[in-house]
Amino acid sequence: VNLAECVPEKPKRSTLNQLTRTLLRKYDCGVRPVHNWTSSTTVYIDLILQSVLDVIWRDEFLVWNPEDFDGITELSLSSDAIWVPDIIVTEVEEGKSPPIPYVYVNSSGSVRNYRPIQAVLACSLEMYTFPFDKQNCSLTFRSWLHSKEIDLALWRSAEAIAGDKREFMNDGEWELLSVPSQYWQIHQDDADYAQIQFNLLIRRRPLLYVVGLLIPSIFLMLVDVVSFYLPLNSGTRIAFKISILLGYTVFRVNLTDELPATALRTPLIGVFFVVCMAMLMLSLIKSILVVKLLHHSEKELESSLEEDLLSLNDVPDPPSGLEWLLQELVFLRMAFSQEDSESSAQAEWLSLCLRLDRLLFRLYLLVLAVYTGTLLLLWA
């Protein structure tokens, strides 16, 4: 019996295991993987918003012939065992990234590092045209330490990245318009650092704020305009306008938290609310002025009538007989004539007040139209 046949054959290492051991046998993860130290390592960056950030580079020490390893063209390696570029995002204040312990390496030495990042960015928001505002938030990628040793490039074309919206949550408050990108080098500490900046152009969906803030204000302004058609001498116009002003004040107080807080520039919607309240107050003051003039004329007519009646009664000796009857007839005639003149004067004064009221109403409409047009131009 052949003893060699009785000895169990040692299991061969798998081809994948041999390939991994071959690649990492003399590998030093602390050394940048280039054969010529003067050549730079190009790191390719790809970005899909609300998705995965791809960082790709070529490692010259991780190259093999697939025919020598059963046709294996790609394998995963521990990210702690190889060199990884120190690419950072400068605008990120707080970032959450789940630990991904592996990277993909193909036979040509291309290393792909999938890095899902949930980031909180520091964006300079321009709230002047709120809620019809557009914002531009930037993401700048650069190496923290390496200058000439690492260069950056886009993995896909700039046009493909700019129009890629497939992963963006498009059902929220913001709408993604585009993600343009640009490459440049910044000179710092006598060295040039490559940078790639992605600009996230987003636009707010204004429907919620239009329905909840602008339309109620517009309705109250329209009701105030219609209240000018109430009778001037009925006494209900001023009470109605005061009710509108109080209702608008309560409406503004309840919606204070809905407005953006900014100390640099007052949003147009804040100006809109202030001017609407000023217009309501102007409308109330105008009505008070016209009603005051109307009642002031009535007091003057009443005082003049009392003076005439006192002058008739101011007789030194009381008349008797025929003289008394004649005096009473004269008194009645003057009273009727005074009443006719009073009614005529009141009608003329009321007509004058109505003309003044129409004039002020047209001026009010003119100011309101100019204000509305200016606000729409600024918002547009």
CSV table of C-alpha atoms in Angstrom, one decimal, residues 103-241:
chain,number,residue,atom,x,y,z
A,103,VAL,CA,-13.1,49.0,-0.3
A,104,TYR,CA,-13.3,47.5,-3.7
A,105,VAL,CA,-10.1,47.0,-5.8
A,106,ASN,CA,-9.9,45.8,-9.4
A,107,SER,CA,-7.0,44.3,-11.2
A,108,SER,CA,-5.9,47.6,-12.7
A,109,GLY,CA,-5.4,49.1,-9.2
A,110,SER,CA,-8.5,51.2,-9.1
A,111,VAL,CA,-9.8,51.5,-5.6
A,112,ARG,CA,-13.4,52.5,-5.0
A,113,ASN,CA,-14.5,53.7,-1.6
A,114,TYR,CA,-18.3,54.0,-1.1
A,115,ARG,CA,-19.0,56.5,1.7
A,116,PRO,CA,-22.6,57.3,2.6
A,117,ILE,CA,-22.5,60.6,4.5
A,118,GLN,CA,-25.3,62.3,6.3
A,119,ALA,CA,-24.0,65.8,6.7
A,120,VAL,CA,-25.1,69.1,8.2
A,121,LEU,CA,-23.9,71.9,6.1
A,122,ALA,CA,-23.2,75.5,7.0
A,123,CYS,CA,-25.0,77.5,4.3
A,124,SER,CA,-25.3,81.2,4.0
A,125,LEU,CA,-29.1,81.5,3.4
A,126,GLU,CA,-30.5,84.5,1.5
A,127,MET,CA,-34.0,85.0,2.9
A,128,TYR,CA,-34.9,88.3,1.3
A,129,THR,CA,-37.4,86.8,-1.2
A,130,PHE,CA,-38.8,84.3,1.2
A,131,PRO,CA,-41.0,82.2,0.5
A,132,PHE,CA,-40.0,82.4,-3.2
A,133,ASP,CA,-36.3,82.1,-2.4
A,134,LYS,CA,-33.5,80.0,-4.1
A,135,GLN,CA,-30.5,78.9,-2.1
A,136,ASN,CA,-27.0,77.9,-3.0
A,137,CYS,CA,-25.2,75.5,-0.7
A,138,SER,CA,-21.7,74.4,-1.5
A,139,LEU,CA,-19.7,71.2,-0.9
A,140,THR,CA,-16.0,71.6,-1.3
A,141,PHE,CA,-13.8,68.5,-1.4
A,142,ARG,CA,-10.0,68.8,-0.8
A,143,SER,CA,-7.1,66.9,0.7
A,144,TRP,CA,-6.4,68.0,4.3
A,145,LEU,CA,-2.6,67.4,4.1
A,146,HIS,CA,-1.4,66.5,0.6
A,147,SER,CA,-0.9,69.3,-1.9
A,148,LYS,CA,0.9,68.2,-5.1
A,149,GLU,CA,0.7,64.6,-4.1
A,150,ILE,CA,-3.1,64.4,-4.6
A,151,ASP,CA,-5.0,65.7,-7.5
A,152,LEU,CA,-8.8,65.7,-7.8
A,153,ALA,CA,-11.1,65.0,-10.8
A,154,LEU,CA,-14.7,64.2,-11.5
A,155,TRP,CA,-15.6,60.5,-12.1
A,156,ARG,CA,-18.6,61.4,-14.3
A,157,SER,CA,-19.0,64.4,-16.5
A,158,ALA,CA,-20.0,67.7,-14.9
A,159,GLU,CA,-23.2,67.7,-16.9
A,160,ALA,CA,-24.2,64.2,-15.7
A,161,ILE,CA,-23.7,65.1,-12.1
A,162,ALA,CA,-25.5,68.5,-12.5
A,163,GLY,CA,-28.7,66.8,-13.8
A,164,ASP,CA,-28.7,63.8,-11.5
A,165,LYS,CA,-31.8,64.1,-9.3
A,166,ARG,CA,-32.9,60.4,-9.1
A,167,GLU,CA,-32.0,60.0,-5.4
A,168,PHE,CA,-33.2,63.4,-4.1
A,169,MET,CA,-36.3,63.4,-1.9
A,170,ASN,CA,-38.4,65.6,-4.1
A,171,ASP,CA,-41.6,65.5,-1.9
A,172,GLY,CA,-40.3,67.9,0.8
A,173,GLU,CA,-40.2,71.7,1.1
A,174,TRP,CA,-37.2,72.0,-1.2
A,175,GLU,CA,-36.8,71.3,-4.9
A,176,LEU,CA,-33.4,70.4,-6.4
A,177,LEU,CA,-32.6,72.5,-9.5
A,178,SER,CA,-29.0,71.5,-10.3
A,179,VAL,CA,-25.7,70.5,-8.9
A,180,PRO,CA,-23.0,72.3,-10.9
A,181,SER,CA,-19.4,71.7,-10.1
A,182,GLN,CA,-16.0,73.4,-10.6
A,183,TYR,CA,-12.4,72.6,-10.1
A,184,TRP,CA,-9.6,74.9,-9.0
A,185,GLN,CA,-6.4,75.0,-7.0
A,186,ILE,CA,-6.0,77.1,-3.8
A,187,HIS,CA,-2.6,78.4,-2.8
A,188,GLN,CA,-2.0,77.9,0.9
A,189,ASP,CA,1.2,77.7,3.0
A,190,ASP,CA,3.4,77.9,-0.2
A,191,ALA,CA,1.6,74.9,-1.7
A,192,ASP,CA,-1.3,74.4,-4.2
A,193,TYR,CA,-4.2,72.3,-3.0
A,194,ALA,CA,-6.7,70.9,-5.5
A,195,GLN,CA,-10.4,71.5,-4.8
A,196,ILE,CA,-13.7,70.4,-6.3
A,197,GLN,CA,-16.8,72.4,-5.3
A,198,PHE,CA,-20.4,71.2,-5.9
A,199,ASN,CA,-23.0,73.9,-5.7
A,200,LEU,CA,-26.4,72.6,-4.6
A,201,LEU,CA,-29.0,74.9,-6.2
A,202,ILE,CA,-32.3,74.4,-4.4
A,203,ARG,CA,-35.7,76.3,-4.6
A,204,ARG,CA,-38.3,76.4,-1.9
A,205,ARG,CA,-41.8,75.3,-2.7
A,206,PRO,CA,-43.9,78.4,-1.6
A,207,LEU,CA,-47.4,76.9,-1.7
A,208,LEU,CA,-47.7,76.3,2.0
A,209,TYR,CA,-46.6,79.8,2.9
A,210,VAL,CA,-48.8,81.4,0.2
A,211,VAL,CA,-51.9,79.6,1.5
A,212,GLY,CA,-51.1,80.1,5.2
A,213,LEU,CA,-49.6,83.6,5.2
A,214,LEU,CA,-50.2,85.6,2.0
A,215,ILE,CA,-53.8,84.7,1.0
A,216,PRO,CA,-55.4,85.5,4.4
A,217,SER,CA,-53.6,88.9,4.4
A,218,ILE,CA,-54.8,89.6,0.9
A,219,PHE,CA,-58.4,88.6,1.8
A,220,LEU,CA,-58.4,91.0,4.8
A,221,MET,CA,-57.1,93.8,2.6
A,222,LEU,CA,-59.9,93.2,0.1
A,223,VAL,CA,-62.5,93.3,2.9
A,224,ASP,CA,-61.0,96.6,4.0
A,225,VAL,CA,-61.3,98.0,0.5
A,226,VAL,CA,-65.0,96.8,0.2
A,227,SER,CA,-65.8,98.5,3.6
A,228,PHE,CA,-65.4,101.9,1.9
A,229,TYR,CA,-68.8,101.3,0.4
A,230,LEU,CA,-70.5,101.3,3.7
A,231,PRO,CA,-72.6,104.5,4.3
A,232,LEU,CA,-70.5,107.3,5.6
A,233,ASN,CA,-73.1,108.6,8.1
A,234,SER,CA,-74.2,105.1,9.3
A,235,GLY,CA,-71.6,104.9,12.1
A,236,THR,CA,-70.7,101.2,11.3
A,237,ARG,CA,-67.7,101.9,9.0
A,238,ILE,CA,-65.2,102.8,11.7
A,239,ALA,CA,-66.3,99.9,13.9
A,240,PHE,CA,-65.9,97.5,11.0
A,241,LYS,CA,-62.4,98.8,10.2
